[in-house]
Amino acid sequence: GEDVEQSLFLSVREGDSSVINCTYTDSSSTYLYWYKQEPGAGLQLLTYIFSNMDMKQDQRLTVLLNKKDKHLSLRIADTQTGDSAIYFCAESMEDSNYQLIWGAGTKLIIKP
Amino acid sequence: DADVTQTPRNRITKTGKRIMLECSQTKGHDRMYWYRQDPGLGLRLIYYSFDVKDINKGEISDGYSVSRQAQAKFSLSLESAIPNQTALYFCATSENRGYFTDTQYFGPGTRLTVL
């Protein structure tokens, strides 16, 4: 079945770039998403990429998609303490009536 | 005001009790979802509804039931709560564009503890 995998933790120094990785198994993905969950809050959409794109940039965020390797990454430039959160990767597929398949989330820890 | 609200925000209950979690939205979206979040497991879909007359089981529907009372309201019930249902529960909504999925908008979550 479909599967989305992420590392559970990532630790970076303030000011460095953070790269959060995600792999997925189903090649029929239509959209791939990054959601952010701050402590004590619900999830908020951070950015998304259509499966026919390979890169999307939005201010400090860069999303890279390698369809051949089924690999998605989120790069956060100049990581700040406010970026501390859990980041979820999710994919939607036409075959599953466009339900979202979620990764387990990567907790981003910022070191001073 | 928040677009997606959940009540209660926190609930502690005992094994065997019936619990209802409520979700309301002002976004006018047709689609609503209930998820549970457990540490290290991410989000798992419990039930979803594409409109008032459409209810579908998700990945982990056993032990849960739902009711879509109106377009804006979608409630989740635990008929007889058990300790392994202790989790953070999220409601979400999305538009129905008919050809691809859309951004899901999440409520703030309900933290449920079953003793």
Tab-separated table of C-alpha atoms in Angstrom:
chain	number	residue	atom	x	y	z
A	1	GLY	CA	0.000	0.000	0.000
A	2	GLU	CA	0.892	3.633	0.024
A	3	ASP	CA	3.537	4.761	2.440
A	4	VAL	CA	5.148	8.078	3.305
A	5	GLU	CA	8.290	8.067	5.407
A	6	GLN	CA	10.137	10.776	7.275
A	7	SER	CA	12.824	10.905	9.912
A	8	LEU	CA	11.323	11.657	13.309
A	9	PHE	CA	13.829	14.329	14.374
A	10	LEU	CA	16.146	16.928	12.861
A	11	SER	CA	18.397	19.217	14.877
A	12	VAL	CA	19.974	22.339	13.346
A	13	ARG	CA	21.685	25.478	14.577
A	14	GLU	CA	19.890	28.781	14.411
A	15	GLY	CA	20.816	30.532	11.179
A	16	ASP	CA	21.691	27.322	9.329
A	17	SER	CA	19.536	25.736	6.663
A	18	SER	CA	17.229	22.887	7.582
A	19	VAL	CA	16.487	20.136	5.105
A	20	ILE	CA	13.592	17.842	5.930
A	21	ASN	CA	13.266	14.780	3.751
A	22	CYS	CA	10.338	12.585	2.801
A	23	THR	CA	10.024	9.494	0.657
A	24	TYR	CA	6.842	8.077	-0.768
A	25	THR	CA	6.009	4.873	-2.549
A	26	ASP	CA	3.163	5.617	-4.917
A	27	SER	CA	4.108	7.095	-8.268
A	28	SER	CA	0.552	8.238	-8.991
A	29	SER	CA	0.758	11.115	-6.539
A	30	THR	CA	-0.865	14.273	-7.773
A	31	TYR	CA	0.080	16.794	-5.120
A	32	LEU	CA	2.637	16.644	-2.325
A	33	TYR	CA	2.273	18.813	0.715
A	34	TRP	CA	4.230	20.120	3.648
A	35	TYR	CA	2.267	20.952	6.774
A	36	LYS	CA	3.633	22.562	9.933
A	37	GLN	CA	2.411	21.834	13.436
A	38	GLU	CA	3.529	24.213	16.137
A	39	PRO	CA	3.368	23.076	19.773
A	40	GLY	CA	-0.201	22.817	21.020
A	41	ALA	CA	-1.713	23.723	17.675
A	42	GLY	CA	-3.303	22.098	14.681
A	43	LEU	CA	-1.595	21.613	11.350
A	44	GLN	CA	-1.209	24.438	8.893
A	45	LEU	CA	-0.364	24.138	5.239
A	46	LEU	CA	3.133	25.404	4.611
A	47	THR	CA	3.514	24.741	0.922
A	48	TYR	CA	2.696	22.203	-1.746
A	49	ILE	CA	4.008	21.091	-5.104
A	50	PHE	CA	2.259	19.561	-8.072
A	51	SER	CA	3.744	16.296	-9.187
A	52	ASN	CA	4.783	17.626	-12.590
A	53	MET	CA	7.058	20.212	-10.975
A	54	ASP	CA	10.510	19.608	-9.607
A	55	MET	CA	11.021	22.744	-7.553
A	56	LYS	CA	9.021	25.419	-5.850
A	57	GLN	CA	10.385	28.369	-3.912
A	58	ASP	CA	8.520	30.598	-1.524
A	59	GLN	CA	10.630	33.056	0.464
A	60	ARG	CA	12.754	30.974	2.863
A	61	LEU	CA	11.176	27.702	1.760
A	62	THR	CA	12.342	25.573	-1.137
A	63	VAL	CA	10.598	22.345	-2.074
A	64	LEU	CA	12.419	19.849	-4.265
A	65	LEU	CA	10.707	16.872	-5.852
A	66	ASN	CA	12.565	13.970	-7.415
A	67	LYS	CA	9.874	11.840	-9.003
A	68	LYS	CA	12.274	9.194	-10.177
A	69	ASP	CA	13.450	8.529	-6.626
A	70	LYS	CA	10.058	9.419	-5.072
A	71	HIS	CA	11.820	11.872	-2.799
A	72	LEU	CA	10.513	15.181	-1.532
A	73	SER	CA	12.449	17.681	0.532
A	74	LEU	CA	11.736	20.928	2.315
A	75	ARG	CA	14.597	23.362	2.798
A	76	ILE	CA	14.214	26.190	5.270
A	77	ALA	CA	16.873	28.844	4.842
A	78	ASP	CA	18.205	30.825	7.820
A	79	THR	CA	16.352	28.666	10.347
A	80	GLN	CA	14.889	30.636	13.232
A	81	THR	CA	13.576	29.586	16.640
A	82	GLY	CA	10.062	30.193	15.343
A	83	ASP	CA	10.598	27.371	12.879
A	84	SER	CA	10.579	24.866	15.750
A	85	ALA	CA	7.683	22.573	14.933
A	86	ILE	CA	6.754	19.187	13.561
A	87	TYR	CA	6.739	19.096	9.773
A	88	PHE	CA	4.466	16.623	8.015
A	89	CYS	CA	4.824	15.447	4.474
A	90	ALA	CA	1.611	14.259	2.769
A	91	GLU	CA	0.671	13.028	-0.672
A	92	SER	CA	-2.630	12.872	-2.457
A	93	MET	CA	-3.427	10.377	-5.149
A	94	GLU	CA	-6.208	10.152	-7.669
A	95	ASP	CA	-6.433	6.405	-7.042
A	96	SER	CA	-7.385	6.871	-3.396
A	97	ASN	CA	-10.096	9.435	-4.074
A	98	TYR	CA	-7.561	12.130	-3.289
A	99	GLN	CA	-7.270	11.274	0.367
A	100	LEU	CA	-4.067	12.469	1.933
A	101	ILE	CA	-1.483	9.910	2.981
A	102	TRP	CA	0.584	11.314	5.826
A	103	GLY	CA	4.111	10.835	7.011
A	104	ALA	CA	4.771	10.501	10.740
A	105	GLY	CA	6.211	14.017	10.988
A	106	THR	CA	9.724	15.361	11.555
A	107	LYS	CA	10.322	17.351	14.703
A	108	LEU	CA	12.675	20.241	13.936
A	109	ILE	CA	14.801	21.213	16.922
A	110	ILE	CA	16.685	24.516	16.798
A	111	LYS	CA	19.924	24.839	18.725
A	112	PRO	CA	21.098	28.331	19.727
B	1	ASP	CA	-12.662	33.765	14.886
B	2	ALA	CA	-11.184	30.430	13.975
B	3	ASP	CA	-12.520	28.818	10.829
B	4	VAL	CA	-12.449	25.297	12.266
B	5	THR	CA	-13.286	24.855	15.928
B	6	GLN	CA	-13.260	21.779	18.094
B	7	THR	CA	-14.878	21.182	21.454
B	8	PRO	CA	-13.775	20.235	23.993
B	9	ARG	CA	-10.074	21.095	23.746
B	10	ASN	CA	-9.187	18.688	26.515
B	11	ARG	CA	-11.077	15.793	28.006
B	12	ILE	CA	-10.249	13.183	30.584
B	13	THR	CA	-12.642	10.284	30.862
B	14	LYS	CA	-12.847	6.746	32.185
B	15	THR	CA	-12.880	3.431	30.376
B	16	GLY	CA	-16.332	2.514	29.150
B	17	LYS	CA	-17.710	6.051	28.981
B	18	ARG	CA	-19.316	7.458	25.856
B	19	ILE	CA	-17.568	10.529	24.517
B	20	MET	CA	-18.483	12.931	21.742
B	21	LEU	CA	-16.040	15.322	20.132
B	22	GLU	CA	-17.503	18.103	18.086
B	23	CYS	CA	-16.211	20.015	15.107
B	24	SER	CA	-17.674	23.114	13.491
B	25	GLN	CA	-16.454	25.065	10.486
B	26	THR	CA	-17.290	28.405	8.957
B	27	LYS	CA	-15.334	27.857	5.752
B	28	GLY	CA	-18.303	26.553	3.810
B	29	HIS	CA	-16.397	23.422	2.849
B	30	ASP	CA	-18.190	20.237	1.885
B	31	ARG	CA	-15.485	17.839	3.014
B	32	MET	CA	-14.706	17.113	6.648
B	33	TYR	CA	-12.324	14.668	8.278
B	34	TRP	CA	-11.466	13.221	11.659
B	35	TYR	CA	-7.887	12.194	12.393
B	36	ARG	CA	-6.055	10.978	15.430
B	37	GLN	CA	-2.444	11.795	16.093
B	38	ASP	CA	-0.159	9.575	18.136
B	39	PRO	CA	3.530	10.286	18.740
B	40	GLY	CA	5.681	8.763	16.016
B	41	LEU	CA	2.673	7.642	13.970
B	42	GLY	CA	1.622	10.893	12.388
B	43	LEU	CA	-1.992	11.379	11.437
B	44	ARG	CA	-4.345	8.499	10.860
B	45	LEU	CA	-7.719	9.002	9.244
B	46	ILE	CA	-10.706	7.794	11.267
B	47	TYR	CA	-13.683	8.899	9.169
B	48	TYR	CA	-14.346	11.371	6.416
B	49	SER	CA	-17.407	12.923	4.863
B	50	PHE	CA	-17.603	14.465	1.405
B	51	ASP	CA	-21.028	15.954	2.017
B	52	VAL	CA	-23.877	15.708	4.494
B	53	LYS	CA	-25.130	12.409	3.069
B	54	ASP	CA	-21.728	10.851	2.541
B	55	ILE	CA	-19.808	9.157	5.365
B	56	ASN	CA	-16.792	6.962	4.786
B	57	LYS	CA	-14.576	4.883	7.012
B	58	GLY	CA	-10.930	5.747	7.145
B	59	GLU	CA	-7.910	3.724	8.129
B	60	ILE	CA	-8.856	3.195	11.797
B	61	SER	CA	-12.624	3.479	12.187
B	62	ASP	CA	-13.142	0.582	14.650
B	63	GLY	CA	-14.399	1.858	18.008
B	64	TYR	CA	-15.524	5.184	16.532
B	65	SER	CA	-18.659	6.534	14.897
B	66	VAL	CA	-19.465	9.881	13.316
B	67	SER	CA	-22.422	12.068	12.528
B	68	ARG	CA	-22.586	14.825	9.915
B	69	GLN	CA	-25.381	16.919	11.315
B	70	ALA	CA	-24.994	19.714	8.796
B	71	GLN	CA	-22.475	20.950	6.287
B	72	ALA	CA	-20.763	22.837	9.066
B	73	LYS	CA	-20.799	20.159	11.772
B	74	PHE	CA	-19.111	16.789	12.025
B	75	SER	CA	-18.972	14.967	15.348
B	76	LEU	CA	-16.920	11.969	16.400
B	77	SER	CA	-18.154	9.543	19.048
B	78	LEU	CA	-16.408	6.917	21.091
B	79	GLU	CA	-19.236	4.645	22.218
B	80	SER	CA	-17.220	2.944	24.929
B	81	ALA	CA	-13.850	4.594	25.412
B	82	ILE	CA	-10.758	2.500	26.026
B	83	PRO	CA	-7.261	3.597	27.120
B	84	ASN	CA	-5.642	3.053	23.711
B	85	GLN	CA	-7.941	5.729	22.335
B	86	THR	CA	-5.944	8.264	24.318
B	87	ALA	CA	-4.640	10.594	21.620
B	88	LEU	CA	-4.857	14.011	20.040
B	89	TYR	CA	-7.847	14.242	17.710
B	90	PHE	CA	-8.043	16.658	14.812
B	91	CYS	CA	-10.903	17.715	12.647
B	92	ALA	CA	-10.128	19.085	9.187
B	93	THR	CA	-12.044	20.472	6.234
B	94	SER	CA	-11.380	20.903	2.542
B	95	GLU	CA	-13.210	22.197	-0.505
B	96	ASN	CA	-14.722	19.899	-3.074
B	97	ARG	CA	-13.192	20.906	-6.383
B	98	GLY	CA	-14.080	17.601	-7.927
B	99	TYR	CA	-10.813	16.768	-9.614
B	100	PHE	CA	-8.010	16.936	-7.132
B	101	THR	CA	-7.606	17.207	-3.461
B	102	ASP	CA	-7.311	20.498	-1.766
B	103	THR	CA	-5.637	22.067	1.156
B	104	GLN	CA	-6.964	20.700	4.390
B	105	TYR	CA	-7.659	23.183	7.157
B	106	PHE	CA	-7.272	21.862	10.658
B	107	GLY	CA	-8.926	22.601	13.940
B	108	PRO	CA	-6.791	23.129	17.046
B	109	GLY	CA	-7.233	19.558	18.245
B	110	THR	CA	-8.836	17.797	21.182
B	111	ARG	CA	-6.575	16.029	23.650
B	112	LEU	CA	-8.433	12.997	24.938
B	113	THR	CA	-7.196	10.904	27.849
B	114	VAL	CA	-8.959	7.670	28.705
B	115	LEU	CA	-8.086	6.322	32.142
